[in-house]
GROMACS .gro file of C-alpha atoms in nm:
model
  484
    1UNK     CA    1   9.147  11.779  10.004
    2UNK     CA    2   9.070  11.409   9.997
    3UNK     CA    3   9.054  11.228   9.667
    4UNK     CA    4   8.886  10.909   9.559
    5UNK     CA    5   9.127  10.660   9.406
    6UNK     CA    6   9.019  10.365   9.197
    7UNK     CA    7   9.294  10.112   9.254
    8UNK     CA    8   9.412  10.045   8.899
    9UNK     CA    9   9.789  10.021   8.940
   10UNK     CA   10  10.011   9.752   9.084
   11UNK     CA   11   9.966   9.381   9.137
   12UNK     CA   12   9.635   9.254   9.266
   13UNK     CA   13   9.470   8.936   9.373
   14UNK     CA   14   9.158   8.748   9.281
   15UNK     CA   15   8.940   8.538   9.505
   16UNK     CA   16   8.778   8.209   9.415
   17UNK     CA   17   8.417   8.201   9.531
   18UNK     CA   18   8.102   7.991   9.526
   19UNK     CA   19   8.197   7.626   9.482
   20UNK     CA   20   7.847   7.492   9.437
   21UNK     CA   21   7.705   7.778   9.239
   22UNK     CA   22   7.584   8.130   9.294
   23UNK     CA   23   7.332   8.080   9.573
   24UNK     CA   24   7.486   8.197   9.904
   25UNK     CA   25   7.454   7.970  10.206
   26UNK     CA   26   7.184   8.049  10.458
   27UNK     CA   27   7.287   8.337  10.677
   28UNK     CA   28   7.426   8.211  11.006
   29UNK     CA   29   7.392   8.405  11.326
   30UNK     CA   30   7.737   8.448  11.478
   31UNK     CA   31   7.776   8.534  11.845
   32UNK     CA   32   8.005   8.836  11.862
   33UNK     CA   33   8.234   8.856  12.165
   34UNK     CA   34   8.526   9.063  12.286
   35UNK     CA   35   8.842   8.888  12.419
   36UNK     CA   36   8.796   8.765  12.779
   37UNK     CA   37   9.151   8.664  12.864
   38UNK     CA   38   9.509   8.651  12.737
   39UNK     CA   39   9.441   8.323  12.558
   40UNK     CA   40   9.172   8.495  12.351
   41UNK     CA   41   9.407   8.781  12.267
   42UNK     CA   42   9.665   8.535  12.133
   43UNK     CA   43   9.419   8.385  11.885
   44UNK     CA   44   9.532   8.406  11.521
   45UNK     CA   45   9.375   8.469  11.182
   46UNK     CA   46   9.614   8.215  11.029
   47UNK     CA   47   9.356   7.935  10.987
   48UNK     CA   48   9.127   8.168  10.791
   49UNK     CA   49   9.412   8.292  10.571
   50UNK     CA   50   9.533   7.936  10.511
   51UNK     CA   51   9.187   7.836  10.392
   52UNK     CA   52   9.146   8.144  10.172
   53UNK     CA   53   9.498   8.169  10.023
   54UNK     CA   54   9.472   7.882   9.769
   55UNK     CA   55   9.180   8.064   9.607
   56UNK     CA   56   9.370   8.390   9.553
   57UNK     CA   57   9.489   8.465   9.200
   58UNK     CA   58   9.635   8.761   9.011
   59UNK     CA   59   9.501   8.936   8.701
   60UNK     CA   60   9.737   9.089   8.441
   61UNK     CA   61   9.615   9.313   8.162
   62UNK     CA   62   9.788   9.460   7.858
   63UNK     CA   63   9.679   9.713   7.601
   64UNK     CA   64   9.848   9.894   7.314
   65UNK     CA   65   9.832  10.273   7.294
   66UNK     CA   66   9.984  10.524   7.055
   67UNK     CA   67  10.310  10.662   7.190
   68UNK     CA   68  10.323  11.038   7.231
   69UNK     CA   69  10.564  11.215   6.997
   70UNK     CA   70  10.870  11.358   7.167
   71UNK     CA   71  10.927  11.735   7.180
   72UNK     CA   72  11.240  11.697   6.965
   73UNK     CA   73  11.045  11.506   6.697
   74UNK     CA   74  10.777  11.775   6.693
   75UNK     CA   75  11.037  12.050   6.646
   76UNK     CA   76  11.204  11.848   6.367
   77UNK     CA   77  10.875  11.812   6.179
   78UNK     CA   78  10.783  12.177   6.223
   79UNK     CA   79  11.124  12.291   6.094
   80UNK     CA   80  11.141  12.061   5.788
   81UNK     CA   81  10.769  12.064   5.707
   82UNK     CA   82  10.462  11.852   5.758
   83UNK     CA   83  10.526  11.626   5.457
   84UNK     CA   84  10.795  11.427   5.635
   85UNK     CA   85  10.653  11.077   5.705
   86UNK     CA   86  10.563  11.008   6.067
   87UNK     CA   87  10.631  10.666   6.216
   88UNK     CA   88  10.336  10.543   6.414
   89UNK     CA   89  10.480  10.408   6.736
   90UNK     CA   90  10.289  10.185   6.972
   91UNK     CA   91  10.366  10.111   7.332
   92UNK     CA   92  10.220   9.846   7.559
   93UNK     CA   93  10.068   9.944   7.892
   94UNK     CA   94  10.065   9.669   8.153
   95UNK     CA   95   9.867   9.672   8.474
   96UNK     CA   96   9.779   9.417   8.735
   97UNK     CA   97   9.465   9.390   8.939
   98UNK     CA   98   9.243   9.156   9.131
   99UNK     CA   99   8.937   8.945   9.078
  100UNK     CA  100   8.713   8.679   9.229
  101UNK     CA  101   8.650   8.338   9.073
  102UNK     CA  102   8.286   8.280   9.150
  103UNK     CA  103   8.252   7.938   8.993
  104UNK     CA  104   8.493   7.644   9.014
  105UNK     CA  105   8.476   7.610   8.634
  106UNK     CA  106   8.657   7.941   8.588
  107UNK     CA  107   8.406   8.227   8.608
  108UNK     CA  108   8.576   8.532   8.761
  109UNK     CA  109   8.451   8.866   8.883
  110UNK     CA  110   8.676   9.170   8.911
  111UNK     CA  111   8.656   9.547   8.898
  112UNK     CA  112   8.559   9.684   8.559
  113UNK     CA  113   8.835   9.943   8.577
  114UNK     CA  114   9.095   9.664   8.611
  115UNK     CA  115   9.016   9.519   8.267
  116UNK     CA  116   8.864   9.817   8.085
  117UNK     CA  117   8.996   9.852   7.727
  118UNK     CA  118   9.247   9.569   7.778
  119UNK     CA  119   9.370   9.384   7.469
  120UNK     CA  120   9.493   9.086   7.669
  121UNK     CA  121   9.384   8.954   8.010
  122UNK     CA  122   9.580   8.685   8.195
  123UNK     CA  123   9.484   8.514   8.519
  124UNK     CA  124   9.760   8.361   8.732
  125UNK     CA  125   9.668   8.106   8.999
  126UNK     CA  126   9.848   8.074   9.330
  127UNK     CA  127  10.049   7.781   9.187
  128UNK     CA  128  10.176   8.021   8.913
  129UNK     CA  129   9.979   7.863   8.629
  130UNK     CA  130   9.846   8.124   8.387
  131UNK     CA  131   9.528   8.131   8.178
  132UNK     CA  132   9.402   8.367   7.909
  133UNK     CA  133   9.070   8.522   8.010
  134UNK     CA  134   8.782   8.666   7.811
  135UNK     CA  135   8.528   8.926   7.923
  136UNK     CA  136   8.176   8.788   7.955
  137UNK     CA  137   8.016   9.112   8.075
  138UNK     CA  138   8.158   9.450   8.181
  139UNK     CA  139   7.932   9.671   8.391
  140UNK     CA  140   8.062  10.022   8.442
  141UNK     CA  141   7.774  10.121   8.670
  142UNK     CA  142   7.880   9.878   8.945
  143UNK     CA  143   8.250   9.878   8.847
  144UNK     CA  144   8.231   9.500   8.811
  145UNK     CA  145   8.330   9.275   8.523
  146UNK     CA  146   8.275   8.902   8.477
  147UNK     CA  147   8.555   8.701   8.311
  148UNK     CA  148   8.594   8.339   8.209
  149UNK     CA  149   8.898   8.110   8.185
  150UNK     CA  150   8.916   7.759   8.038
  151UNK     CA  151   9.023   7.519   8.315
  152UNK     CA  152   8.991   7.211   8.089
  153UNK     CA  153   8.751   7.053   8.336
  154UNK     CA  154   8.959   7.117   8.646
  155UNK     CA  155   8.768   7.237   8.952
  156UNK     CA  156   8.926   7.537   9.120
  157UNK     CA  157   8.929   7.597   9.497
  158UNK     CA  158   8.648   7.827   9.604
  159UNK     CA  159   8.505   8.039   9.883
  160UNK     CA  160   8.142   8.091   9.979
  161UNK     CA  161   7.961   8.422   9.951
  162UNK     CA  162   7.871   8.593  10.275
  163UNK     CA  163   7.536   8.765  10.307
  164UNK     CA  164   7.670   9.120  10.307
  165UNK     CA  165   7.346   9.247  10.461
  166UNK     CA  166   7.447   9.081  10.789
  167UNK     CA  167   7.771   9.280  10.816
  168UNK     CA  168   7.781   9.505  11.121
  169UNK     CA  169   8.000   9.800  11.206
  170UNK     CA  170   8.284   9.667  11.419
  171UNK     CA  171   8.302   9.322  11.257
  172UNK     CA  172   8.661   9.211  11.192
  173UNK     CA  173   8.750   9.169  10.824
  174UNK     CA  174   9.057   9.072  10.622
  175UNK     CA  175   9.161   9.231  10.293
  176UNK     CA  176   9.360   8.997  10.070
  177UNK     CA  177   9.552   9.120   9.768
  178UNK     CA  178   9.887   9.197   9.617
  179UNK     CA  179   9.963   9.565   9.686
  180UNK     CA  180  10.267   9.716   9.512
  181UNK     CA  181  10.360   9.374   9.370
  182UNK     CA  182  10.436   9.231   9.717
  183UNK     CA  183  10.266   8.902   9.634
  184UNK     CA  184   9.988   8.775   9.854
  185UNK     CA  185   9.935   9.020  10.138
  186UNK     CA  186   9.675   9.011  10.415
  187UNK     CA  187   9.565   9.313  10.618
  188UNK     CA  188   9.308   9.324  10.893
  189UNK     CA  189   9.062   9.582  11.014
  190UNK     CA  190   8.697   9.628  11.091
  191UNK     CA  191   8.382   9.723  10.904
  192UNK     CA  192   8.378  10.100  10.949
  193UNK     CA  193   8.036  10.160  10.792
  194UNK     CA  194   7.771   9.972  10.600
  195UNK     CA  195   7.528  10.092  10.336
  196UNK     CA  196   7.768  10.375  10.254
  197UNK     CA  197   7.619  10.592   9.979
  198UNK     CA  198   7.717  10.931   9.836
  199UNK     CA  199   8.064  10.795   9.762
  200UNK     CA  200   8.066  10.882   9.392
  201UNK     CA  201   8.249  10.570   9.273
  202UNK     CA  202   7.970  10.430   9.056
  203UNK     CA  203   7.611  10.508   8.960
  204UNK     CA  204   7.493  10.243   9.205
  205UNK     CA  205   7.648  10.385   9.520
  206UNK     CA  206   7.622  10.135   9.804
  207UNK     CA  207   7.942  10.017   9.970
  208UNK     CA  208   8.098   9.854  10.272
  209UNK     CA  209   8.357  10.082  10.427
  210UNK     CA  210   8.661   9.936  10.604
  211UNK     CA  211   8.982  10.054  10.767
  212UNK     CA  212   9.174   9.742  10.661
  213UNK     CA  213   9.476   9.866  10.467
  214UNK     CA  214   9.392   9.871  10.094
  215UNK     CA  215   9.652  10.002   9.850
  216UNK     CA  216   9.705  10.013   9.473
  217UNK     CA  217   9.710   9.651   9.363
  218UNK     CA  218   9.424   9.542   9.589
  219UNK     CA  219   9.172   9.654   9.330
  220UNK     CA  220   8.919   9.375   9.281
  221UNK     CA  221   9.064   9.178   9.573
  222UNK     CA  222   8.865   9.011   9.846
  223UNK     CA  223   8.727   9.147  10.169
  224UNK     CA  224   8.652   8.839  10.379
  225UNK     CA  225   8.494   8.778  10.717
  226UNK     CA  226   8.635   8.555  10.990
  227UNK     CA  227   8.439   8.260  10.854
  228UNK     CA  228   8.647   8.287  10.537
  229UNK     CA  229   8.354   8.403  10.322
  230UNK     CA  230   8.362   8.679  10.064
  231UNK     CA  231   8.202   8.990  10.211
  232UNK     CA  232   8.288   9.230   9.928
  233UNK     CA  233   8.518   9.317   9.638
  234UNK     CA  234   8.763   9.599   9.716
  235UNK     CA  235   8.717   9.885   9.470
  236UNK     CA  236   8.845  10.223   9.588
  237UNK     CA  237   9.000  10.426   9.867
  238UNK     CA  238   8.989  10.782   9.990
  239UNK     CA  239   9.340  10.921  10.004
  240UNK     CA  240   9.547  11.235   9.952
  241UNK     CA  241   9.844  11.037   9.822
  242UNK     CA  242   9.689  10.734   9.654
  243UNK     CA  243   9.798  10.509   9.941
  244UNK     CA  244   9.584  10.372  10.221
  245UNK     CA  245   9.449  10.628  10.464
  246UNK     CA  246   9.221  10.385  10.644
  247UNK     CA  247   8.912  10.456  10.432
  248UNK     CA  248   8.843  10.186  10.177
  249UNK     CA  249   8.527  10.079   9.995
  250UNK     CA  250   8.414   9.736   9.880
  251UNK     CA  251   8.123   9.638   9.656
  252UNK     CA  252   7.896   9.421   9.879
  253UNK     CA  253   7.891   9.049   9.802
  254UNK     CA  254   7.515   9.058   9.741
  255UNK     CA  255   7.565   9.300   9.451
  256UNK     CA  256   7.857   9.094   9.320
  257UNK     CA  257   7.638   8.785   9.318
  258UNK     CA  258   7.355   8.968   9.141
  259UNK     CA  259   7.587   9.090   8.865
  260UNK     CA  260   7.736   8.745   8.814
  261UNK     CA  261   7.393   8.583   8.808
  262UNK     CA  262   7.270   8.830   8.548
  263UNK     CA  263   7.583   8.787   8.335
  264UNK     CA  264   7.553   8.407   8.331
  265UNK     CA  265   7.175   8.386   8.292
  266UNK     CA  266   7.091   8.677   8.062
  267UNK     CA  267   7.433   8.741   7.910
  268UNK     CA  268   7.404   9.104   8.015
  269UNK     CA  269   7.357   9.297   8.337
  270UNK     CA  270   6.993   9.404   8.356
  271UNK     CA  271   6.898   9.535   8.699
  272UNK     CA  272   6.560   9.435   8.843
  273UNK     CA  273   6.315   9.716   8.911
  274UNK     CA  274   5.970   9.784   9.054
  275UNK     CA  275   5.882  10.081   8.830
  276UNK     CA  276   5.888  10.383   9.061
  277UNK     CA  277   6.037  10.731   9.037
  278UNK     CA  278   6.120  10.873   9.379
  279UNK     CA  279   6.262  11.167   9.569
  280UNK     CA  280   6.446  11.174   9.903
  281UNK     CA  281   6.259  11.253  10.223
  282UNK     CA  282   6.410  11.574  10.362
  283UNK     CA  283   6.375  11.699  10.717
  284UNK     CA  284   6.091  11.932  10.620
  285UNK     CA  285   5.912  11.660  10.425
  286UNK     CA  286   5.960  11.413  10.710
  287UNK     CA  287   5.796  11.653  10.954
  288UNK     CA  288   5.497  11.701  10.724
  289UNK     CA  289   5.459  11.322  10.690
  290UNK     CA  290   5.473  11.264  11.064
  291UNK     CA  291   5.818  11.101  11.063
  292UNK     CA  292   6.049  11.175  11.354
  293UNK     CA  293   6.358  11.187  11.126
  294UNK     CA  294   6.447  11.203  10.756
  295UNK     CA  295   6.455  10.864  10.585
  296UNK     CA  296   6.289  10.663  10.315
  297UNK     CA  297   6.196  10.779   9.966
  298UNK     CA  298   5.875  10.939   9.843
  299UNK     CA  299   5.711  10.792   9.534
  300UNK     CA  300   5.657  11.060   9.267
  301UNK     CA  301   5.548  10.847   8.971
  302UNK     CA  302   5.461  10.490   8.887
  303UNK     CA  303   5.534  10.319   8.557
  304UNK     CA  304   5.192  10.225   8.412
  305UNK     CA  305   5.122   9.855   8.475
  306UNK     CA  306   5.469   9.813   8.622
  307UNK     CA  307   5.535   9.597   8.930
  308UNK     CA  308   5.466   9.870   9.187
  309UNK     CA  309   5.157   9.991   9.003
  310UNK     CA  310   5.013   9.638   8.985
  311UNK     CA  311   5.088   9.582   9.354
  312UNK     CA  312   4.886   9.888   9.456
  313UNK     CA  313   5.156  10.139   9.549
  314UNK     CA  314   5.058  10.503   9.497
  315UNK     CA  315   5.228  10.839   9.440
  316UNK     CA  316   5.276  10.991   9.784
  317UNK     CA  317   5.364  10.661   9.952
  318UNK     CA  318   5.696  10.661  10.139
  319UNK     CA  319   5.908  10.347  10.098
  320UNK     CA  320   6.076  10.276  10.430
  321UNK     CA  321   6.220   9.927  10.380
  322UNK     CA  322   6.254   9.639  10.133
  323UNK     CA  323   6.250   9.283  10.270
  324UNK     CA  324   6.300   9.423  10.618
  325UNK     CA  325   6.612   9.619  10.517
  326UNK     CA  326   6.595   9.991  10.585
  327UNK     CA  327   6.583  10.233  10.292
  328UNK     CA  328   6.745  10.564  10.383
  329UNK     CA  329   6.778  10.716  10.036
  330UNK     CA  330   6.734  10.649   9.665
  331UNK     CA  331   7.067  10.467   9.634
  332UNK     CA  332   6.960  10.227   9.908
  333UNK     CA  333   6.630  10.156   9.729
  334UNK     CA  334   6.812  10.090   9.402
  335UNK     CA  335   7.050   9.850   9.576
  336UNK     CA  336   6.776   9.664   9.765
  337UNK     CA  337   6.577   9.607   9.447
  338UNK     CA  338   6.879   9.536   9.225
  339UNK     CA  339   6.996   9.255   9.456
  340UNK     CA  340   6.654   9.087   9.462
  341UNK     CA  341   6.605   8.792   9.229
  342UNK     CA  342   6.384   8.879   8.929
  343UNK     CA  343   6.051   8.701   8.955
  344UNK     CA  344   6.051   8.695   9.334
  345UNK     CA  345   5.822   8.899   9.558
  346UNK     CA  346   5.974   9.173   9.771
  347UNK     CA  347   5.808   9.289  10.092
  348UNK     CA  348   5.798   9.667  10.055
  349UNK     CA  349   5.726   9.858  10.376
  350UNK     CA  350   5.551  10.189  10.309
  351UNK     CA  351   5.407  10.478  10.503
  352UNK     CA  352   5.060  10.582  10.384
  353UNK     CA  353   4.821  10.814  10.563
  354UNK     CA  354   5.034  10.802  10.876
  355UNK     CA  355   5.032  10.421  10.898
  356UNK     CA  356   5.293  10.166  10.792
  357UNK     CA  357   5.205   9.855  10.595
  358UNK     CA  358   5.382   9.581  10.398
  359UNK     CA  359   5.293   9.527  10.033
  360UNK     CA  360   5.426   9.237   9.825
  361UNK     CA  361   5.575   9.364   9.497
  362UNK     CA  362   5.684   9.124   9.222
  363UNK     CA  363   6.033   9.234   9.120
  364UNK     CA  364   6.089   9.215   8.743
  365UNK     CA  365   6.338   9.312   8.475
  366UNK     CA  366   6.256   9.649   8.318
  367UNK     CA  367   6.072   9.614   7.985
  368UNK     CA  368   6.215   9.718   7.651
  369UNK     CA  369   5.906   9.877   7.501
  370UNK     CA  370   5.950  10.000   7.236
  371UNK     CA  371   6.249   9.807   7.099
  372UNK     CA  372   6.560  10.025   7.091
  373UNK     CA  373   6.588   9.999   6.708
  374UNK     CA  374   6.945  10.134   6.695
  375UNK     CA  375   6.979  10.316   6.362
  376UNK     CA  376   7.264  10.502   6.192
  377UNK     CA  377   7.098  10.798   6.019
  378UNK     CA  378   7.200  10.851   5.658
  379UNK     CA  379   7.087  11.093   5.391
  380UNK     CA  380   7.115  11.454   5.285
  381UNK     CA  381   7.018  11.615   5.613
  382UNK     CA  382   7.204  11.765   5.914
  383UNK     CA  383   7.177  11.446   6.121
  384UNK     CA  384   7.376  11.234   5.875
  385UNK     CA  385   7.631  11.024   6.071
  386UNK     CA  386   7.426  11.020   6.394
  387UNK     CA  387   7.320  10.692   6.560
  388UNK     CA  388   6.991  10.699   6.750
  389UNK     CA  389   6.766  10.458   6.941
  390UNK     CA  390   6.426  10.439   7.108
  391UNK     CA  391   6.416  10.497   7.483
  392UNK     CA  392   6.260  10.237   7.711
  393UNK     CA  393   6.298  10.150   8.082
  394UNK     CA  394   6.559   9.883   8.005
  395UNK     CA  395   6.759  10.095   7.759
  396UNK     CA  396   6.735  10.395   7.992
  397UNK     CA  397   6.887  10.189   8.273
  398UNK     CA  398   7.183  10.097   8.053
  399UNK     CA  399   7.232  10.463   7.963
  400UNK     CA  400   7.185  10.588   8.318
  401UNK     CA  401   6.885  10.802   8.220
  402UNK     CA  402   6.550  10.868   8.387
  403UNK     CA  403   6.380  10.526   8.368
  404UNK     CA  404   6.056  10.692   8.257
  405UNK     CA  405   6.212  10.901   7.977
  406UNK     CA  406   6.059  10.847   7.632
  407UNK     CA  407   6.151  10.943   7.277
  408UNK     CA  408   6.465  10.912   7.063
  409UNK     CA  409   6.812  10.934   7.216
  410UNK     CA  410   7.143  11.006   7.043
  411UNK     CA  411   7.366  10.702   7.101
  412UNK     CA  412   7.672  10.814   6.903
  413UNK     CA  413   7.787  11.093   6.671
  414UNK     CA  414   8.055  11.039   6.409
  415UNK     CA  415   8.334  11.285   6.481
  416UNK     CA  416   8.375  11.384   6.115
  417UNK     CA  417   8.004  11.424   6.045
  418UNK     CA  418   7.853  11.776   6.031
  419UNK     CA  419   7.671  11.713   6.360
  420UNK     CA  420   7.999  11.602   6.519
  421UNK     CA  421   8.224  11.875   6.382
  422UNK     CA  422   7.977  12.159   6.446
  423UNK     CA  423   7.828  12.010   6.766
  424UNK     CA  424   7.470  12.014   6.654
  425UNK     CA  425   7.410  11.699   6.858
  426UNK     CA  426   7.588  11.516   7.138
  427UNK     CA  427   7.569  11.166   7.279
  428UNK     CA  428   7.283  11.154   7.529
  429UNK     CA  429   7.071  11.425   7.364
  430UNK     CA  430   6.702  11.338   7.334
  431UNK     CA  431   6.549  11.455   7.006
  432UNK     CA  432   6.206  11.590   7.094
  433UNK     CA  433   6.095  11.732   6.759
  434UNK     CA  434   6.184  11.821   6.401
  435UNK     CA  435   6.035  12.119   6.214
  436UNK     CA  436   5.764  12.161   6.477
  437UNK     CA  437   5.653  11.795   6.477
  438UNK     CA  438   5.696  11.583   6.788
  439UNK     CA  439   5.930  11.284   6.752
  440UNK     CA  440   5.810  10.968   6.926
  441UNK     CA  441   6.033  10.699   6.776
  442UNK     CA  442   6.317  10.634   6.533
  443UNK     CA  443   6.090  10.548   6.242
  444UNK     CA  444   5.909  10.880   6.274
  445UNK     CA  445   6.238  11.069   6.298
  446UNK     CA  446   6.358  10.912   5.972
  447UNK     CA  447   6.035  11.010   5.796
  448UNK     CA  448   6.063  11.369   5.916
  449UNK     CA  449   6.428  11.394   5.810
  450UNK     CA  450   6.340  11.288   5.456
  451UNK     CA  451   6.121  11.599   5.420
  452UNK     CA  452   6.344  11.861   5.581
  453UNK     CA  453   6.470  12.174   5.410
  454UNK     CA  454   6.655  12.489   5.505
  455UNK     CA  455   6.642  12.635   5.762
  456UNK     CA  456   6.633  12.314   5.965
  457UNK     CA  457   6.458  12.336   6.304
  458UNK     CA  458   6.473  12.079   6.579
  459UNK     CA  459   6.410  12.051   6.953
  460UNK     CA  460   6.639  11.863   7.191
  461UNK     CA  461   6.660  11.785   7.561
  462UNK     CA  462   7.011  11.799   7.706
  463UNK     CA  463   7.097  11.755   8.074
  464UNK     CA  464   6.734  11.814   8.169
  465UNK     CA  465   6.701  12.137   7.968
  466UNK     CA  466   6.495  12.171   7.650
  467UNK     CA  467   6.608  12.396   7.365
  468UNK     CA  468   6.493  12.486   7.013
  469UNK     CA  469   6.776  12.489   6.758
  470UNK     CA  470   6.805  12.623   6.403
  471UNK     CA  471   7.056  12.536   6.130
  472UNK     CA  472   7.051  12.779   5.839
  473UNK     CA  473   7.253  12.878   5.530
  474UNK     CA  474   7.370  12.521   5.470
  475UNK     CA  475   7.512  12.495   5.817
  476UNK     CA  476   7.694  12.827   5.824
  477UNK     CA  477   7.457  12.964   6.090
  478UNK     CA  478   7.354  12.765   6.396
  479UNK     CA  479   7.196  12.856   6.729
  480UNK     CA  480   6.982  12.720   7.011
  481UNK     CA  481   6.742  12.895   7.248
  482UNK     CA  482   6.646  12.741   7.579
  483UNK     CA  483   6.277  12.667   7.612
  484UNK     CA  484   6.273  12.535   7.969
   0.00000   0.00000   0.00000
């Protein structure tokens, strides 16, 4: 059975990118040729590597964790009693990964899993100088994180972004990193697949697949084309053993650029949207729509007065492409929109009534209406110690929920609170009602909780299922019954 490995262990490398800013150079058409003679076969990648190598750096992370008690210490405590003082021991976990400096003033992008929960982050340049780094933004959904180092005004060597949409299966690529602590290592291969979805690495599944050898330590390293431009950030491999099996995945450069742009401009990663809820076009559905093969996504719902609604899209339309790029499934639509600059118009190709047409849709950031109003509930009621917030398209995107979901969501539950100990609520639950009254927002929930008694009745939605729950006898009896 094959397993997906996020490359978190071992030394890695970081790539310096984007000398003049975040706007990629105009896409250049490159004539692709096979070798014609022996002289062509003897050509070398050395000039590309020489140009790229000065921009490669390493990322070191450290974090403190509680050391597990030895079996002998456990037996000693059990024999002599629990009152014997326990010494809290800490141990330091060190790991090394990769990243990409996207601005010459020290802005770096890497995999989120490389720096997640780290107490210290150090970036080492190719000349062995080291800098402390801070996290600007960490985005688990794309497995990308943006870091910053203080270069004291020094300009770092950089690479340009490639337009990852121009990558073709069969293109030669180089993976640059530091696998197994072997310092700067270069491997070559080809693009095995583009627009690879259904990988299961992140919520936003859309990757470049390559057979260039990628091993632990390459995580966050650079996948470059033969023009020496960053094509993607290496993130994961499929392997039985955790070592390269010739199937690696890289986050496309266009998504990397979008995350960096959002981090620097908004201070947070907010993905653009057009306000549609969709479903995939199956073979049966494609036949009924007059399509010769499955592909595209069918619009189910439109967000009222959202970008798609204002542009004239309708439920029942099939989105086939965005800006001329084919949309095969929902992940592809999410990627195409998320990598479009907010405020710009996207050409959305749709199928309606058996005919295709292009409609200009103004891509925007999802609204936060109502405001999330994060509130820690307090008082003499069963929800004491629960933190809640109002759902909105923007907040829903952060939580990975249905963008059209409304109501009050549980953001956190204190472990020692009644709701935490007895599992009356869990993170992600949507509170639909209290004592038979519908809950629309946090303010209304607080008012209803002030007037509750025993037994306490409430309705929640969990994992798409709605249930009515009752807490009685001061919490000694609790039960839920599924409604739908």
